mmCIF file of C-alpha atoms in Angstrom:
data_model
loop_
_atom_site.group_PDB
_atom_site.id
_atom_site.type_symbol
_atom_site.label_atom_id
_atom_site.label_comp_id
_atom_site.label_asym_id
_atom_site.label_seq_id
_atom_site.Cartn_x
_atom_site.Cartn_y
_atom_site.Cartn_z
ATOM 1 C CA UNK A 1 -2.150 11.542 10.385
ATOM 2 C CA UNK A 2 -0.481 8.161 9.046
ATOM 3 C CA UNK A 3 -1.515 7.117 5.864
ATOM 4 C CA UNK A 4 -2.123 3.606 5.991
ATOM 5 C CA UNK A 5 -2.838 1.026 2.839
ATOM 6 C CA UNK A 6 -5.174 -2.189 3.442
ATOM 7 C CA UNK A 7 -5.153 -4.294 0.558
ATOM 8 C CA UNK A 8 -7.967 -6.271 0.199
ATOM 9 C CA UNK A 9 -9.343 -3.855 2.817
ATOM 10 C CA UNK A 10 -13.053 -4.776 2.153
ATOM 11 C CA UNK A 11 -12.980 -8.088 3.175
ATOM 12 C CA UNK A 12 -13.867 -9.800 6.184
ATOM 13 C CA UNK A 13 -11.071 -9.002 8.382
ATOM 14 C CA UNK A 14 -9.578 -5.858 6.243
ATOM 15 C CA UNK A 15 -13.075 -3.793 6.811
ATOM 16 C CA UNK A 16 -12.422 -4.524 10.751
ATOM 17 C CA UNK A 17 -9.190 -3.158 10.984
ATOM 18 C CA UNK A 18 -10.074 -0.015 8.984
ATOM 19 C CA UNK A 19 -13.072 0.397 11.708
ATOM 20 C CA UNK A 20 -10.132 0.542 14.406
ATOM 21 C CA UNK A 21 -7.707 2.294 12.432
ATOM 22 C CA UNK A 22 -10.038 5.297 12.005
ATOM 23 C CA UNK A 23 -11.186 5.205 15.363
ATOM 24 C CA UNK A 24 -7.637 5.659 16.271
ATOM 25 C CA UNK A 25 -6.760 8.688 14.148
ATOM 26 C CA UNK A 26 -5.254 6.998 10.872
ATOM 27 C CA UNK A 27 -6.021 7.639 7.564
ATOM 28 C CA UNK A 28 -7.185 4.898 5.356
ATOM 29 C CA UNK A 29 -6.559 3.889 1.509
ATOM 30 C CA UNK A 30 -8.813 0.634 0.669
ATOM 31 C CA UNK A 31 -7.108 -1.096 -2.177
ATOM 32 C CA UNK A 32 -9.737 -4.488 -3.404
ATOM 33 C CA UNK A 33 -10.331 -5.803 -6.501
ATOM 34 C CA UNK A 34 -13.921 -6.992 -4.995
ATOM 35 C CA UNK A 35 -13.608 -10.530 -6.271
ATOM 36 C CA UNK A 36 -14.147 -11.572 -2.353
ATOM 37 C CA UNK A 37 -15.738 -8.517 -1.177
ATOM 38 C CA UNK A 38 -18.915 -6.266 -1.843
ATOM 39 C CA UNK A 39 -18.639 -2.208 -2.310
ATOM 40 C CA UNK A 40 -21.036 -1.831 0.066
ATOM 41 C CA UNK A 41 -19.035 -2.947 3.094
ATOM 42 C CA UNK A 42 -17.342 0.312 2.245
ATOM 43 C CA UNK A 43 -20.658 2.998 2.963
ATOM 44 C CA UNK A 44 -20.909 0.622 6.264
ATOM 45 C CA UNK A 45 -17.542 1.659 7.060
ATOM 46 C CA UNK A 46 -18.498 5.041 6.857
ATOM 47 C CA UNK A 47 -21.398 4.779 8.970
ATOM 48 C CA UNK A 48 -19.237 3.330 12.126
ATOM 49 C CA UNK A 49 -16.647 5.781 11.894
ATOM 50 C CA UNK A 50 -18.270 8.812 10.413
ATOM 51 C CA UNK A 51 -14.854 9.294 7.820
ATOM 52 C CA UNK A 52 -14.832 9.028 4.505
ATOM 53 C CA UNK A 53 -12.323 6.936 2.952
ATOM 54 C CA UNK A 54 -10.384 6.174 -0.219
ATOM 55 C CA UNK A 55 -10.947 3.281 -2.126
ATOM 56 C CA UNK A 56 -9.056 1.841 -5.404
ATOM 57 C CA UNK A 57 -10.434 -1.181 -7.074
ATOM 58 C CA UNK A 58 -7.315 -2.686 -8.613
ATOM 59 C CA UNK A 59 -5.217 -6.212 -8.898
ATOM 60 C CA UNK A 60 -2.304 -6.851 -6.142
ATOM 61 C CA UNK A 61 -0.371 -8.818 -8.914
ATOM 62 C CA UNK A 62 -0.363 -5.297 -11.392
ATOM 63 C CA UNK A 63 2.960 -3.555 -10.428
ATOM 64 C CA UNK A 64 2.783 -0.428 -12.508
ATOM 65 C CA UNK A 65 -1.036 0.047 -10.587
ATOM 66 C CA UNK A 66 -0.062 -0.399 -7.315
ATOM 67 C CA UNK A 67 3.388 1.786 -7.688
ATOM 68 C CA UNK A 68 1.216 4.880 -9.469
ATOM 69 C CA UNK A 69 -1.610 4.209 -6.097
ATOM 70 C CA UNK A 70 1.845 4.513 -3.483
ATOM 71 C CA UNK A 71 2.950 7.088 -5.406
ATOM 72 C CA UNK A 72 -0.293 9.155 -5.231
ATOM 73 C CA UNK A 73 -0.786 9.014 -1.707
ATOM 74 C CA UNK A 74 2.370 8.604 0.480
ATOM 75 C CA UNK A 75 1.767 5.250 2.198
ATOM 76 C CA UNK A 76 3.483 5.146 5.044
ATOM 77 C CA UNK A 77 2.524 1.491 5.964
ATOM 78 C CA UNK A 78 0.708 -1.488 4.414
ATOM 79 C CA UNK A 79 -1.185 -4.205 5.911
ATOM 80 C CA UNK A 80 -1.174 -7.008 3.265
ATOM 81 C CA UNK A 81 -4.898 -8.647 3.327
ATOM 82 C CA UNK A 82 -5.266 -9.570 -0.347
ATOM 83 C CA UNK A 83 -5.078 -12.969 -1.120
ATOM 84 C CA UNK A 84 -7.397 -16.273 -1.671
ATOM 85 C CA UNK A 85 -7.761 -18.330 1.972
ATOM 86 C CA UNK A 86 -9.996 -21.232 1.370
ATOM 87 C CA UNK A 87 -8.047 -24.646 2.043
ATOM 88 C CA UNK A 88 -11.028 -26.673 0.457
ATOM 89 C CA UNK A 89 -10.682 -24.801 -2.997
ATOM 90 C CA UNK A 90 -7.025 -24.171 -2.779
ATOM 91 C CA UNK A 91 -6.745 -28.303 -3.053
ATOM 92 C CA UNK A 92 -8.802 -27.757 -5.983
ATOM 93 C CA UNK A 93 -6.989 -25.049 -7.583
ATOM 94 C CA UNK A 94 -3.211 -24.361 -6.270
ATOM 95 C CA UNK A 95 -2.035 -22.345 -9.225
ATOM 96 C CA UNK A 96 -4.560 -19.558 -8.572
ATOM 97 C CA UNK A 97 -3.221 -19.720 -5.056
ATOM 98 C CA UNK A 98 0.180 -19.590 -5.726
ATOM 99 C CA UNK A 99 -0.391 -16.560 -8.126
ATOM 100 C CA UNK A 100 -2.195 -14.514 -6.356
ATOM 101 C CA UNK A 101 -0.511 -15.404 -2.717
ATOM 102 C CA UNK A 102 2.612 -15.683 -3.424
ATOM 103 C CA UNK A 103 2.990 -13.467 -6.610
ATOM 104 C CA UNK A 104 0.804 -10.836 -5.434
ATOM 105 C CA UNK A 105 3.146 -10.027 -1.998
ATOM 106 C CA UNK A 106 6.009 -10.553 -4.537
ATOM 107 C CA UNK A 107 4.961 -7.561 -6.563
ATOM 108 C CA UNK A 108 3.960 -5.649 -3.390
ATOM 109 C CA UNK A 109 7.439 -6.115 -1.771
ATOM 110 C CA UNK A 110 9.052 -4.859 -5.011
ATOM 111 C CA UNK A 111 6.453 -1.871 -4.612
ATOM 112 C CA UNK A 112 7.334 -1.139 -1.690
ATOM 113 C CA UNK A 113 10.922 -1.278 -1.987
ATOM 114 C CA UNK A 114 10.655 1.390 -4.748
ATOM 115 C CA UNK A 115 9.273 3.562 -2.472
ATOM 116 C CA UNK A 116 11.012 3.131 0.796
ATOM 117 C CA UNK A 117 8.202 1.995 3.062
ATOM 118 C CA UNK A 118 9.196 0.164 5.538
ATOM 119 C CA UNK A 119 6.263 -0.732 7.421
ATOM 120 C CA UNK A 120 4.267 -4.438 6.753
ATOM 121 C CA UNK A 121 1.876 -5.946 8.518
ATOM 122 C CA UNK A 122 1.232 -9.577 6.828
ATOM 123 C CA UNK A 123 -1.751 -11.750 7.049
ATOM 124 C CA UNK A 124 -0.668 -15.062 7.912
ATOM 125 C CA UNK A 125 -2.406 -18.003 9.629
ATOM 126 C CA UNK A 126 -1.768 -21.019 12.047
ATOM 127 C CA UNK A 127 -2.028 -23.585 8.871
ATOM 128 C CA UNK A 128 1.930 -22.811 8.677
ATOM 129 C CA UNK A 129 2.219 -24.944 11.861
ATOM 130 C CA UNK A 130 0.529 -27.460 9.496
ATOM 131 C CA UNK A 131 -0.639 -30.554 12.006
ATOM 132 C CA UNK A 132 1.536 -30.250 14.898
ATOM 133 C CA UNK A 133 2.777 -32.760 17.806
ATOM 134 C CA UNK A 134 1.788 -30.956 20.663
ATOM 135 C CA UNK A 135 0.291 -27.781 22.267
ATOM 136 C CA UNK A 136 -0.477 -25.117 22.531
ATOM 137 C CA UNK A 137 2.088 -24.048 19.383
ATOM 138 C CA UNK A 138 3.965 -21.073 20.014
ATOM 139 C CA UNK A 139 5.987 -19.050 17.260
ATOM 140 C CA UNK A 140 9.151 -21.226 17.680
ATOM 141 C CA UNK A 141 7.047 -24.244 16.841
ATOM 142 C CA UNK A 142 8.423 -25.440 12.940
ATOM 143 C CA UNK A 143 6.501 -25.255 10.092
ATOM 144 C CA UNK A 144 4.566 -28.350 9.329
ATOM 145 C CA UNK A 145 4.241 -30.619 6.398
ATOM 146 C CA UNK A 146 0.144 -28.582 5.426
ATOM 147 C CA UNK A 147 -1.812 -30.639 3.198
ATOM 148 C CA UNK A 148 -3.092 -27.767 1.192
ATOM 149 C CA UNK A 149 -1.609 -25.222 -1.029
ATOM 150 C CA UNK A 150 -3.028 -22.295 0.743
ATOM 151 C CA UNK A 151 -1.105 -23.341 4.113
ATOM 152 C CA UNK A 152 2.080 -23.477 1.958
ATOM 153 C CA UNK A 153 1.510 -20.057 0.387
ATOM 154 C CA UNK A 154 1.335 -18.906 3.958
ATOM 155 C CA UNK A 155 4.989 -20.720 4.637
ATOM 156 C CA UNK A 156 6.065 -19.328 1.727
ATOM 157 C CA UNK A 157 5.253 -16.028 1.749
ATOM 158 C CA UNK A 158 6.753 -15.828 5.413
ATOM 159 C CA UNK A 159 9.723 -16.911 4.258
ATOM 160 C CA UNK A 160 10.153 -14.507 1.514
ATOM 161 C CA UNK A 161 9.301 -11.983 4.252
ATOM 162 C CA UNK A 162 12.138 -13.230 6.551
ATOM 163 C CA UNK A 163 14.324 -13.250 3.628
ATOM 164 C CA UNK A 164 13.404 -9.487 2.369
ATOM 165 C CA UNK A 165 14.017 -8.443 5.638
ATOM 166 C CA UNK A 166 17.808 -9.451 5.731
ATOM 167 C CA UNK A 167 18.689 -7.282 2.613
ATOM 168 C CA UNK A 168 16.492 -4.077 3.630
ATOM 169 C CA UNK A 169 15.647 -1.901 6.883
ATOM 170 C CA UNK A 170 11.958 -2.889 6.599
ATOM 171 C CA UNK A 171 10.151 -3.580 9.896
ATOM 172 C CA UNK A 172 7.653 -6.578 8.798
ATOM 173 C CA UNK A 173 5.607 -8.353 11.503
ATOM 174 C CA UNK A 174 3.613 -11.264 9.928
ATOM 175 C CA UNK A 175 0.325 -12.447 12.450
ATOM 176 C CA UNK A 176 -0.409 -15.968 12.404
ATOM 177 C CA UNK A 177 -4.652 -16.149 13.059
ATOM 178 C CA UNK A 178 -6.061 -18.786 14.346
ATOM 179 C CA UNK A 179 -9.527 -18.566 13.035
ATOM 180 C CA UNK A 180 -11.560 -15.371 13.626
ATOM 181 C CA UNK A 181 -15.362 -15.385 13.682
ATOM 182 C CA UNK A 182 -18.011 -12.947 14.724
ATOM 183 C CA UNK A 183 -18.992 -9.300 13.619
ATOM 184 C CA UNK A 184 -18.609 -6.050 14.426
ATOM 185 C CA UNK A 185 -21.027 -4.973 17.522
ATOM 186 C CA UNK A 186 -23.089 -2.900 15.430
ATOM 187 C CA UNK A 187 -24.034 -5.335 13.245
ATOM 188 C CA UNK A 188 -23.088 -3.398 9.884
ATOM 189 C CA UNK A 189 -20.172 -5.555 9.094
ATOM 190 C CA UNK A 190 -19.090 -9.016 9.139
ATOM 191 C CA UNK A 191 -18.276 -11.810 7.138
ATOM 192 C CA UNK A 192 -19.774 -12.390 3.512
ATOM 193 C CA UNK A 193 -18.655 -15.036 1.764
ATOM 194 C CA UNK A 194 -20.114 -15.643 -1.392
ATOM 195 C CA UNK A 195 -21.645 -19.147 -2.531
ATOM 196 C CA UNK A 196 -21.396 -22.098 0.263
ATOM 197 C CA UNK A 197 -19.373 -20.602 2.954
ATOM 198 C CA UNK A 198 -16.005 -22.414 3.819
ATOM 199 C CA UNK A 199 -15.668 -21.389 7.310
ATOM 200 C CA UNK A 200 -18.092 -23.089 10.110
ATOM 201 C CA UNK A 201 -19.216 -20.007 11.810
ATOM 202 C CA UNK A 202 -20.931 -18.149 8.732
ATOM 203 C CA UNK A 203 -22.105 -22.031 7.351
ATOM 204 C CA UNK A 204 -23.839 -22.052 11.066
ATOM 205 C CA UNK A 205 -25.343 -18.541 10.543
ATOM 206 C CA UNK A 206 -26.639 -19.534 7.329
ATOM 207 C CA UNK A 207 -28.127 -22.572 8.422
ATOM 208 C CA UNK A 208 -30.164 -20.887 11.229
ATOM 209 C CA UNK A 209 -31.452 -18.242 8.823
ATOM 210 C CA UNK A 210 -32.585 -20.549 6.832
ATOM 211 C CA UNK A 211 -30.192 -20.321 4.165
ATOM 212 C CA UNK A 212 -28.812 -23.332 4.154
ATOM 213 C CA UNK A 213 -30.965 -26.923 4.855
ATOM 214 C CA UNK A 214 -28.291 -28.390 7.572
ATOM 215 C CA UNK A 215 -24.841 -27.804 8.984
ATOM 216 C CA UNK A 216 -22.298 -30.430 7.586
ATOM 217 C CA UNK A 217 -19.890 -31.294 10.124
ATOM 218 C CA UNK A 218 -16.559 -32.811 8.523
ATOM 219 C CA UNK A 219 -15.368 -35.545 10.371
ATOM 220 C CA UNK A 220 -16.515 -37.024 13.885
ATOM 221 C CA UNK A 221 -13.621 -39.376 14.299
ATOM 222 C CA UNK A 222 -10.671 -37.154 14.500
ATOM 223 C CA UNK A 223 -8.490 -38.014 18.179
ATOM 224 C CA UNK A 224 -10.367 -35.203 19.942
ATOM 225 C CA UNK A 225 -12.836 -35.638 22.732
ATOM 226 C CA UNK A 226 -15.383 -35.364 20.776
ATOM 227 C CA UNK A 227 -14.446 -36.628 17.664
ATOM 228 C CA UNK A 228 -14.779 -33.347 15.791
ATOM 229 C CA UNK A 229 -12.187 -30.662 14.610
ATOM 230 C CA UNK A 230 -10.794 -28.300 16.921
ATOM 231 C CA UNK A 231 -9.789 -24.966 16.682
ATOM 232 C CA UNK A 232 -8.858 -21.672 18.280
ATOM 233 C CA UNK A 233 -11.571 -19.046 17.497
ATOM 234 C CA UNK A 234 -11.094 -15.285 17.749
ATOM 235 C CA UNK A 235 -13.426 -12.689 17.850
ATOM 236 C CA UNK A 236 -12.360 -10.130 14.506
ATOM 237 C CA UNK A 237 -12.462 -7.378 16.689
ATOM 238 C CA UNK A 238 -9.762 -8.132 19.082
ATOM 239 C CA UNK A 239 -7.862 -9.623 15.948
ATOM 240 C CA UNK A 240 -8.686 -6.355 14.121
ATOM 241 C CA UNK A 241 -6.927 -4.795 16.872
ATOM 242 C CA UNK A 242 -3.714 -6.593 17.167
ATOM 243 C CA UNK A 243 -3.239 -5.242 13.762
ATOM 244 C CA UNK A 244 -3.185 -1.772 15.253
ATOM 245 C CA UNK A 245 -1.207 -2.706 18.057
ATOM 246 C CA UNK A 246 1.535 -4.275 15.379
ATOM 247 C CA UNK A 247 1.239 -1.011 13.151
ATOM 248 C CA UNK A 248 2.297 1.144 16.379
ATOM 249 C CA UNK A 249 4.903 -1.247 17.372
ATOM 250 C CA UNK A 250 8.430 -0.451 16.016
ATOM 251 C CA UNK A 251 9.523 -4.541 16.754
ATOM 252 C CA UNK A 252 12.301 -3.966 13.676
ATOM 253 C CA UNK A 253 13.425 -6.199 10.522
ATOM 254 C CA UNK A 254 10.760 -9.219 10.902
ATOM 255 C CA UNK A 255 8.659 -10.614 13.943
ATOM 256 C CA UNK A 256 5.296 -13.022 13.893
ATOM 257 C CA UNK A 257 3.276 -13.322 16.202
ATOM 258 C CA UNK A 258 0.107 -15.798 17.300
ATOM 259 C CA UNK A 259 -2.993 -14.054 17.243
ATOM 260 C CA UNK A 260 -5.763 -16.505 18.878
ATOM 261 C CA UNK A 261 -7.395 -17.053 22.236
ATOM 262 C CA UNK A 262 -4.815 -19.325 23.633
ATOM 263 C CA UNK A 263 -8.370 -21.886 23.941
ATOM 264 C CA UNK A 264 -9.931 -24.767 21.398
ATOM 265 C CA UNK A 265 -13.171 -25.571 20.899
ATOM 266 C CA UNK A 266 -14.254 -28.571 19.312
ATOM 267 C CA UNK A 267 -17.138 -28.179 16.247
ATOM 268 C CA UNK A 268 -20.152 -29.809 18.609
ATOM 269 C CA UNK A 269 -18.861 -27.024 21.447
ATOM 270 C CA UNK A 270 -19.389 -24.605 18.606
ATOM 271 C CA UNK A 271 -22.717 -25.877 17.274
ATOM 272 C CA UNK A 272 -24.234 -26.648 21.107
ATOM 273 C CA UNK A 273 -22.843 -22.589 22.474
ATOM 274 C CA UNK A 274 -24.566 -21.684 19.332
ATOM 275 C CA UNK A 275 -27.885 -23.241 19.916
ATOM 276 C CA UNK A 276 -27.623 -22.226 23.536
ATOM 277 C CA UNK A 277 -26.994 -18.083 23.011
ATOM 278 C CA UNK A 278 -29.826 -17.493 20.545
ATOM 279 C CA UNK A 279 -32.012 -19.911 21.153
ATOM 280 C CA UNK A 280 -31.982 -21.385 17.506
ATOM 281 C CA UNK A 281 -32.342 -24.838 16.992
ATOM 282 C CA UNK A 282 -29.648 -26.075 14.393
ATOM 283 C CA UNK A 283 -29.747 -29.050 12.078
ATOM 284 C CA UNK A 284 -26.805 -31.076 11.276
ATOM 285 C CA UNK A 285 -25.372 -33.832 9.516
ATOM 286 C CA UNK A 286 -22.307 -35.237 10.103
ATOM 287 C CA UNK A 287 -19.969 -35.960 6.371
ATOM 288 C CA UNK A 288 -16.769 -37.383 5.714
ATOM 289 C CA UNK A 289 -13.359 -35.465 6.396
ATOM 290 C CA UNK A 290 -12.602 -32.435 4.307
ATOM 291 C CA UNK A 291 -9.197 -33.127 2.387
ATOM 292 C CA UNK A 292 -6.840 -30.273 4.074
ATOM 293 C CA UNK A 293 -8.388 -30.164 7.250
ATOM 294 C CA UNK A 294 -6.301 -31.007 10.523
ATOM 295 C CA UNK A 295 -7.399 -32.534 13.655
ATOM 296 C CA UNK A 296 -6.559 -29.757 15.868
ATOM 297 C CA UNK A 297 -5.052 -26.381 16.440
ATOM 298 C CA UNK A 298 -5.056 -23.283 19.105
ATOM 299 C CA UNK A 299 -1.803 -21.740 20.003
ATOM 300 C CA UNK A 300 -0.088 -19.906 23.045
ATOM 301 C CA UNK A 301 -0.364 -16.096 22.692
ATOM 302 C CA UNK A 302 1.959 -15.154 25.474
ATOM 303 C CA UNK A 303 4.753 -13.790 23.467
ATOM 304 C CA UNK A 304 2.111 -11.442 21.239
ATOM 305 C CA UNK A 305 1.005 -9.926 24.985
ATOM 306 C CA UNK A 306 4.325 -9.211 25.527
ATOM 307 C CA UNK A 307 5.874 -7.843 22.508
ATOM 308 C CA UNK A 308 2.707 -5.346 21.299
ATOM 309 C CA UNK A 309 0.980 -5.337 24.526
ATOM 310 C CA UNK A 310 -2.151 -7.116 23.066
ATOM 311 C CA UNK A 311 -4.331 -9.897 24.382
ATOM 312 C CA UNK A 312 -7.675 -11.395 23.010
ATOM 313 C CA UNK A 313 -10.958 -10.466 25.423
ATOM 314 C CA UNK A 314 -13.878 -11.921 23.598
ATOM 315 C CA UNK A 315 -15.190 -14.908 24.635
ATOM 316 C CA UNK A 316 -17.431 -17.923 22.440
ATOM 317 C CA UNK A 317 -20.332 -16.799 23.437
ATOM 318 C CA UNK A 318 -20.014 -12.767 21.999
ATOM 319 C CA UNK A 319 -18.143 -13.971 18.964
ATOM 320 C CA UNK A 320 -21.672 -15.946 18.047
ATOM 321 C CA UNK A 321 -23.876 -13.516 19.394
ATOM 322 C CA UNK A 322 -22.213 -11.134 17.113
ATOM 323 C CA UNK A 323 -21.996 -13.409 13.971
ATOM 324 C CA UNK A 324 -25.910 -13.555 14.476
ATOM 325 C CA UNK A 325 -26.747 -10.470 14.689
ATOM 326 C CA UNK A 326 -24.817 -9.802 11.701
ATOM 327 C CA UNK A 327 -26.575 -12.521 9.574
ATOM 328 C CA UNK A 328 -30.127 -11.337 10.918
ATOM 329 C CA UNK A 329 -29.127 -7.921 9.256
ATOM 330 C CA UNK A 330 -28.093 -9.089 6.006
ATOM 331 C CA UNK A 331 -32.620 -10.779 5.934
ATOM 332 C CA UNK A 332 -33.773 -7.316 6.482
#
């Protein structure tokens, strides 16, 4: 059984892919330092899978921590979740971002190297296309000029990736979300962000529950057909499970790969498929632009099918379904 490390493995996406990890006979090591993330999510792990796992609450930017933790339990791969991811607040405060993004996979890679583990799956995002000409983007598409310092710790950390993986054998493949939203079916995990959520989905979820008074919508005057934001959504179970596929893969020395539904959908799509699959009326206010955000974004997925034999197979509808069940069972 493959030991596998997940740092910031209780977060939104990290407690997804250690669901389908289990479920497909790895072993798990949960490495958070819970400043984004709640213990719990860990017991609700457990309950899916039945397996008990090992956590370590520690810092991704302490060396002498995380070489004792590979040390202790022969890692055989890591998939690199830990790190902040809000554009909004990374406008605000780009040193913290920088540290912890781009510092924190610094000290991993020297971790890792001091171990010989070859095996990295990085969590990157579409913001390193930063506002592109056309679409959909594909992987040869250039980096952009990204308004905010969290899409250039994203660039950045790529590139240190690319340029590790000239000097050593490592076998790094960095997936570039697009923006994944809903829960897991069973409605014991999901996403919990703590204070006003950033992302639209869980600011939607909120609102219906009563959470929140109104929606705010950023921007109705961007060139889309509707005037509002577009983006490529993906349900975190079929992104949870491209990380899988990518951990099984042996694509060599460094690969990235789109992970999205190959499909946009505008804000008001978002809001209106909302409304229209649970029945919730949704109030909402349209504000001025967020600084950072782009116009539009959804990519072409074509070469991930192909190279780990993965394809997205959730549609809008379940993603919401399943981000409202989730926030109905965070009232009880």
């Amino acid at each position: 059984m493959k030991k596998i490390l997940l740092t910031g493995g209780l977060g939104y996406i990290g407690s997804h892919v250690a669901v389908e990890l289990i479920d497909k006979g790895f072993e798990v090591i949960i490495l958070d330092d819970l400043s984004n993330s709640e213990l719990f999510v860990l017991d609700r792990i457990k309950e899916i899978t039945g397996k008990d796992i090992i956590f370590e609450k520690g810092d991704i930017r302490d060396y002498d921590f995380l070489y004792h933790l590979l040390s202790r339990y022969n890692i055989e791969g890591v998939i690199h979740f830990a790190a902040k991811k809000a554009v909004g607040e990374s406008v605000q405060k780009p040193l913290l971002y920088y540290d912890i993004n781009v510092s924190g996979l610094i000290c991993l890679l020297k971790a890792l190297g001091d171990h010989s583990i070859k095996k990295l799956i990085f969590s990157s995002s579409c913001t390193v296309y930063g506002s592109p000409d056309s679409f959909p983007v594909t992987e040869q598409t250039p980096f952009g000029d990204t308004p905010s310092p969290y899409g250039k710790t994203k660039q950045m950390c790529e590139q240190i990736l690319e340029d590790a993986s000239l000097i050593a054998d490592y076998d790094i493949v960095s997936l570039r979300y697009f923006n994944p939203v809903g829960a897991h079916p069973t409605g014991k995990i999901g996403e919990l962000p703590k204070g006003v959520p950033n992302n639209l989905v869980p600011f939607i979820t909120q609102t219906a529950a009563g959470l929140r008074d109104e929606l705010s919508i950023f921007g109705s005057d961007y060139n889309t057909p509707d005037g509002t934001a577009i983006r490529d959504y993906i349900h975190v179970v079929d992104l949870a499970r491209a990380h899988v596929r990518a951990l099984e893969a042996n694509l060599g020395k460094y690969v990235a790969l789109n992970v999205g539904t190959g499909k946009g959908h505008s804000v008001l799509e978002v809001v209106k498929t909302f409304q229209e699959v649970t029945g919730v009326n949704l109030p909402f206010k349209i504000v001025d632009r967020r600084e950072g955000d782009i116009p539009e974004i959804f990519g072409d997925t074509n070469f991930a099918n192909h190279k780990i034999g993965w394809k997205a197979e959730k549609g809008l509808a379940e993603m919401l379904k399943d981000a409202w069940r989730w926030q109905k069972s965070l009232l009880k």
